[in-house]
Coordinates of C-alpha atoms and ligand atoms in Angstrom, one line a residue:
M585 CA -108.9 23.8 26.1
N586 CA -112.2 24.7 27.4
K587 CA -114.4 27.1 25.2
I588 CA -114.4 29.9 27.8
R589 CA -110.6 29.8 28.1
E590 CA -110.1 29.6 24.4
Q591 CA -111.8 33.1 23.9
L592 CA -109.5 34.7 26.3
K593 CA -106.9 35.5 23.7
D594 CA -109.3 37.8 21.9
K595 CA -109.8 40.0 25.0
K596 CA -108.9 43.6 24.3
R597 CA -109.4 45.7 27.3
I598 CA -107.8 44.0 30.4
V599 CA -107.6 45.0 33.9
V600 CA -104.9 43.4 36.1
K601 CA -105.1 43.8 39.9
I602 CA -102.0 43.0 42.0
G603 CA -102.2 43.1 45.8
S604 CA -99.8 44.2 48.4
S605 CA -98.9 40.6 49.5
S606 CA -98.0 39.8 45.9
L607 CA -95.9 43.0 45.5
T608 CA -93.8 42.6 48.7
H609 CA -91.4 40.2 50.3
E610 CA -93.2 38.1 52.9
M611 CA -90.2 38.2 55.3
T612 CA -89.4 41.8 55.2
G613 CA -92.4 43.6 53.7
D614 CA -90.1 45.3 51.3
L615 CA -90.9 45.6 47.6
N616 CA -90.2 42.5 45.5
L617 CA -88.4 44.3 42.8
A618 CA -87.8 41.1 40.7
K619 CA -91.4 40.4 40.7
M620 CA -92.3 44.0 39.8
E621 CA -89.9 43.9 36.8
K622 CA -91.5 40.7 35.4
L623 CA -94.9 42.3 35.9
I624 CA -94.0 45.4 34.1
R625 CA -92.5 43.3 31.2
V626 CA -95.6 41.2 30.9
L627 CA -97.9 44.2 31.0
T628 CA -95.9 46.2 28.5
D629 CA -95.7 43.3 26.2
M630 CA -99.5 43.0 26.3
N631 CA -99.7 46.6 25.4
N632 CA -97.3 46.1 22.6
A633 CA -99.5 43.2 21.3
G634 CA -102.4 45.7 20.9
K635 CA -104.2 45.1 24.2
E636 CA -105.5 48.0 26.4
V637 CA -104.2 47.4 29.9
V638 CA -105.0 48.9 33.2
L639 CA -103.1 48.0 36.3
V640 CA -104.8 48.3 39.8
S641 CA -102.0 48.1 42.3
S642 CA -102.2 48.1 46.1
G643 CA -99.1 48.7 48.1
A644 CA -99.4 52.3 49.2
I645 CA -99.9 51.7 52.9
A646 CA -97.5 48.6 52.9
V647 CA -94.7 50.6 51.2
G648 CA -95.4 53.8 53.2
R649 CA -95.3 51.8 56.5
K650 CA -91.8 50.4 55.7
T651 CA -90.6 53.7 54.5
V652 CA -91.5 55.6 57.7
G653 CA -90.1 52.7 59.7
L654 CA -93.3 51.3 61.4
L655 CA -92.9 47.6 62.5
E656 CA -96.5 46.8 62.7
K657 CA -99.4 47.4 60.2
P658 CA -100.9 50.8 61.2
K659 CA -104.4 50.6 62.9
E660 CA -105.3 54.2 63.3
K661 CA -106.8 55.8 60.3
A662 CA -104.7 59.0 60.3
M663 CA -101.5 56.8 60.4
K664 CA -102.8 54.5 57.7
Q665 CA -103.5 57.6 55.5
A666 CA -100.1 59.1 56.3
C667 CA -98.5 55.8 55.2
A668 CA -100.4 55.7 52.1
A669 CA -99.4 59.4 51.3
V670 CA -95.8 58.4 51.6
G671 CA -96.1 55.0 50.1
Q672 CA -98.3 55.9 47.0
A673 CA -95.7 58.4 45.8
K674 CA -92.8 55.9 46.3
L675 CA -94.7 53.1 44.6
M676 CA -95.4 55.2 41.5
M677 CA -91.7 56.3 41.5
V678 CA -90.7 52.6 41.3
Y679 CA -93.4 51.7 38.7
Q680 CA -92.3 54.6 36.4
K681 CA -88.7 53.9 36.7
L682 CA -89.3 50.2 35.7
F683 CA -91.9 50.9 32.9
A684 CA -89.4 53.6 31.5
E685 CA -86.9 50.8 30.9
Y686 CA -89.3 49.8 28.1
N687 CA -90.4 53.3 27.2
Q688 CA -93.9 52.4 28.4
L689 CA -95.9 55.5 29.5
T690 CA -98.0 55.2 32.7
A691 CA -100.4 57.5 34.5
Q692 CA -101.6 57.5 38.2
I693 CA -105.4 57.4 38.8
L694 CA -106.5 57.7 42.3
M695 CA -110.1 57.2 43.1
T696 CA -112.6 57.1 45.9
K697 CA -116.2 55.9 46.0
H698 CA -117.0 59.6 45.8
T699 CA -115.4 59.8 42.3
M700 CA -117.8 57.0 41.3
I701 CA -121.0 58.1 43.0
N702 CA -120.8 61.7 41.7
E703 CA -122.0 61.6 38.0
I704 CA -119.7 64.3 36.9
S705 CA -116.6 62.9 38.5
R706 CA -117.6 59.4 37.2
E707 CA -117.8 60.6 33.7
N708 CA -114.6 62.5 33.8
A709 CA -112.8 59.4 35.4
Q710 CA -114.3 57.3 32.4
N711 CA -113.2 59.9 29.8
T712 CA -109.7 60.1 31.3
F713 CA -109.4 56.3 31.0
E714 CA -110.5 56.4 27.5
E715 CA -107.9 59.1 26.5
L716 CA -105.1 57.3 28.3
L717 CA -105.9 54.0 26.6
R718 CA -106.2 55.6 23.3
L719 CA -102.7 57.1 23.9
G720 CA -101.3 53.7 24.7
V721 CA -100.6 54.7 28.3
I722 CA -101.1 52.0 31.2
P723 CA -103.1 53.7 33.9
I724 CA -102.0 52.6 37.4
V725 CA -105.0 52.9 39.8
N726 CA -105.4 52.7 43.5
E727 CA -107.9 53.9 46.1
N728 CA -107.1 57.6 47.1
D729 CA -106.4 56.3 50.6
T730 CA -105.2 59.6 51.9
V731 CA -108.6 61.2 51.6
S732 CA -111.1 58.4 51.7
T733 CA -113.2 58.0 54.8
D734 CA -114.9 54.9 56.3
E735 CA -118.2 55.9 54.8
I736 CA -116.9 56.3 51.3
E737 CA -114.1 54.0 51.0
F738 CA -114.0 50.9 48.7
G739 CA -111.6 49.4 51.3
D740 CA -110.1 46.8 49.2
N741 CA -108.7 46.7 45.6
D742 CA -110.5 43.6 44.6
T743 CA -113.7 45.6 44.6
L744 CA -112.1 48.7 43.2
S745 CA -110.7 46.6 40.3
A746 CA -114.0 45.2 39.5
I747 CA -115.6 48.7 39.6
V748 CA -112.9 49.9 37.3
A749 CA -113.6 47.1 34.9
A750 CA -117.2 47.9 34.9
L751 CA -116.6 51.6 34.4
I752 CA -114.4 51.2 31.4
G753 CA -116.2 48.2 29.8
A754 CA -113.3 45.9 30.2
D755 CA -113.7 42.3 28.9
L756 CA -111.3 40.7 31.3
L757 CA -110.2 41.2 34.9
I758 CA -107.3 39.2 36.3
L759 CA -107.0 39.4 40.1
L760 CA -103.4 38.1 41.2
S761 CA -103.7 36.6 44.6
D762 CA -101.6 34.6 46.9
I763 CA -103.6 31.4 46.4
D764 CA -104.2 29.6 43.1
G765 CA -107.9 30.3 42.7
L766 CA -111.2 29.3 44.3
Y767 CA -111.4 26.0 46.3
T768 CA -114.5 24.5 47.8
D769 CA -113.0 25.1 51.3
D770 CA -109.9 27.0 52.6
P771 CA -107.1 24.7 51.4
R772 CA -104.8 26.0 54.0
K773 CA -107.0 24.4 56.6
N774 CA -108.9 21.5 54.8
P775 CA -106.7 19.1 52.7
E776 CA -109.9 17.8 51.0
A777 CA -110.7 21.1 49.5
K778 CA -111.2 20.9 45.7
F779 CA -110.0 23.4 43.2
I780 CA -112.7 25.0 40.9
D781 CA -111.6 25.7 37.3
T782 CA -114.5 27.4 36.0
V783 CA -117.5 29.2 37.6
E784 CA -120.2 29.7 35.1
V785 CA -122.9 31.2 37.5
I786 CA -122.2 32.6 40.9
G787 CA -124.8 31.3 43.3
E788 CA -125.3 31.1 47.1
D789 CA -123.1 28.0 47.3
I790 CA -120.1 29.8 45.8
L791 CA -120.8 32.7 48.1
K792 CA -120.5 30.3 51.1
M793 CA -117.3 29.1 49.9
A794 CA -115.8 32.6 50.1
K795 CA -115.1 32.5 53.8
G796 CA -111.6 32.3 55.3
A797 CA -108.6 32.6 53.1
G798 CA -106.7 35.8 53.4
S799 CA -103.3 37.2 54.2
S800 CA -101.8 39.5 56.9
V801 CA -100.6 42.0 54.3
G802 CA -103.4 42.7 51.9
T803 CA -107.1 43.4 52.9
G804 CA -108.9 41.2 50.4
G805 CA -109.8 37.7 51.3
M806 CA -111.8 35.4 49.1
A807 CA -115.2 37.0 50.0
T808 CA -114.0 40.2 48.4
K809 CA -112.9 38.4 45.3
I810 CA -116.2 36.6 44.9
S811 CA -117.9 40.0 45.4
A812 CA -115.6 41.4 42.7
A813 CA -116.5 38.5 40.4
R814 CA -120.2 39.5 40.7
I815 CA -119.5 43.0 39.7
A816 CA -117.2 42.3 36.9
T817 CA -119.2 39.3 35.4
D818 CA -122.5 41.3 35.7
S819 CA -120.8 44.1 33.9
G820 CA -119.7 41.9 31.1
A821 CA -116.2 41.0 32.0
D822 CA -114.8 37.6 32.5
M823 CA -112.8 37.3 35.7
I824 CA -109.8 35.2 36.7
I825 CA -108.3 34.7 40.1
A826 CA -104.9 33.4 39.8
N827 CA -101.6 32.9 41.9
G828 CA -99.4 36.1 41.5
E829 CA -96.4 34.2 42.7
D830 CA -95.3 34.1 39.1
V831 CA -96.7 37.0 37.2
N832 CA -96.3 34.9 33.9
V833 CA -99.5 33.5 35.0
I834 CA -101.1 36.7 33.3
R835 CA -99.8 35.6 29.9
E836 CA -100.6 32.0 30.5
A837 CA -104.2 32.9 31.3
I838 CA -104.6 35.0 28.2
D839 CA -103.1 32.2 26.1
G840 CA -106.0 30.1 27.4
N841 CA -104.1 27.8 29.6
E842 CA -105.8 26.3 32.7
V843 CA -104.5 28.6 35.4
G844 CA -106.6 30.0 38.2
T845 CA -110.4 30.0 38.5
I846 CA -112.3 31.7 35.7
F847 CA -115.7 33.3 36.4
K848 CA -117.7 33.6 33.2
A849 CA -119.1 37.0 32.1
H850 CA -122.8 37.0 31.8
K851 CA -123.7 40.5 31.1
N852 CA -126.8 41.4 33.3
K853 CA -129.1 43.9 31.7
D854 CA -130.3 44.8 35.2
F855 CA -126.8 45.5 36.5
Q856 CA -126.4 49.1 37.6
L857 CA -123.0 50.0 38.8
M858 CA -124.6 53.0 40.6
D859 CA -127.0 50.9 42.5
Y860 CA -124.2 48.7 43.6
L861 CA -122.1 51.7 44.7
V862 CA -124.8 53.3 46.6
T863 CA -126.0 50.1 48.6
S864 CA -122.5 48.4 48.4
Q865 CA -124.4 45.1 47.9
Y866 CA -126.5 43.0 45.9
T867 CA -130.0 42.4 47.1
K868 CA -131.2 39.4 45.0
H869 CA -129.0 36.5 44.3
D870 CA -130.5 33.1 45.1
Q871 CA -129.7 31.0 41.9
K872 CA -127.5 27.9 42.1
S873 CA -123.9 28.1 40.9
T874 CA -122.7 26.3 38.0
V875 CA -119.0 25.2 38.3
L876 CA -116.9 23.0 36.1
Ligands
LIG996 N1 -105.4 50.9 48.8 C1 -104.6 50.1 49.6 C2 -103.1 50.3 49.5 O1 -102.6 50.7 48.6 C3 -104.7 48.6 49.4 C4 -106.1 47.9 49.5 C5 -106.0 46.4 49.4 O2 -105.1 45.9 49.9 O3 -106.9 45.9 48.8 O4 -102.3 50.2 50.4

């Protein structure tokens, strides 16, 4: 077992992100309840084992769209926001029902970039997370799609989950995706693409690999995941991209098994969450990647 993975069992504060494509059936777009049940069991068990767990869940727009009977993904902002309003409530209803099977308390936290940029709201959000985790509650986070605007939206939950990880000082972020992890090229197009197990340093070459891969359901491709990895690792959290097809991958990852791609945390003393939020990008990053 490699050293970085060996330490994963000691992680205490863990953010897990699940995307719309992992939560829904590919054929119908309806919620995959069997998978959600497994996810809830794994997360509750982590909580029972003394970990602090935060779930960042997409799915509001996808669930809302099915609920109101739209055949296509909505394109208009107002329709997306209307779908999110319907879908977020339904999504939480399903989560609460499933978590209640195990008597696990949950909470809903809806954030916008504005919540993060405004110092007082940011502090309030931080304090709320602290209290909820202290109470053993599993916060379920999403972007507040209904009120966010183009200028102040995160836009994808890969970024949002990394920002949440940075905000609460998490030590591990797990992104459940629809591919196994990071490859040297898009494996769906290039059979020669090689899987990368560990990324010690994210450099320009890794950023170039981020092109391509994405699904028709979610919004995050590999580029947003790499960008999330930079935020998470700079803030001091390890990050794993793993295939959410079988959610037991969360447990396997924490047990140190070689699943997914792990990005090693390297707390950057210059990392300022605020700077990132205001500019939405990193300005300097020219080092070479170190991969295993
Ligand atoms: N906030 C969006 C939703 O719940 C998802 C964004 C994403 O797919 O990353 O529908």
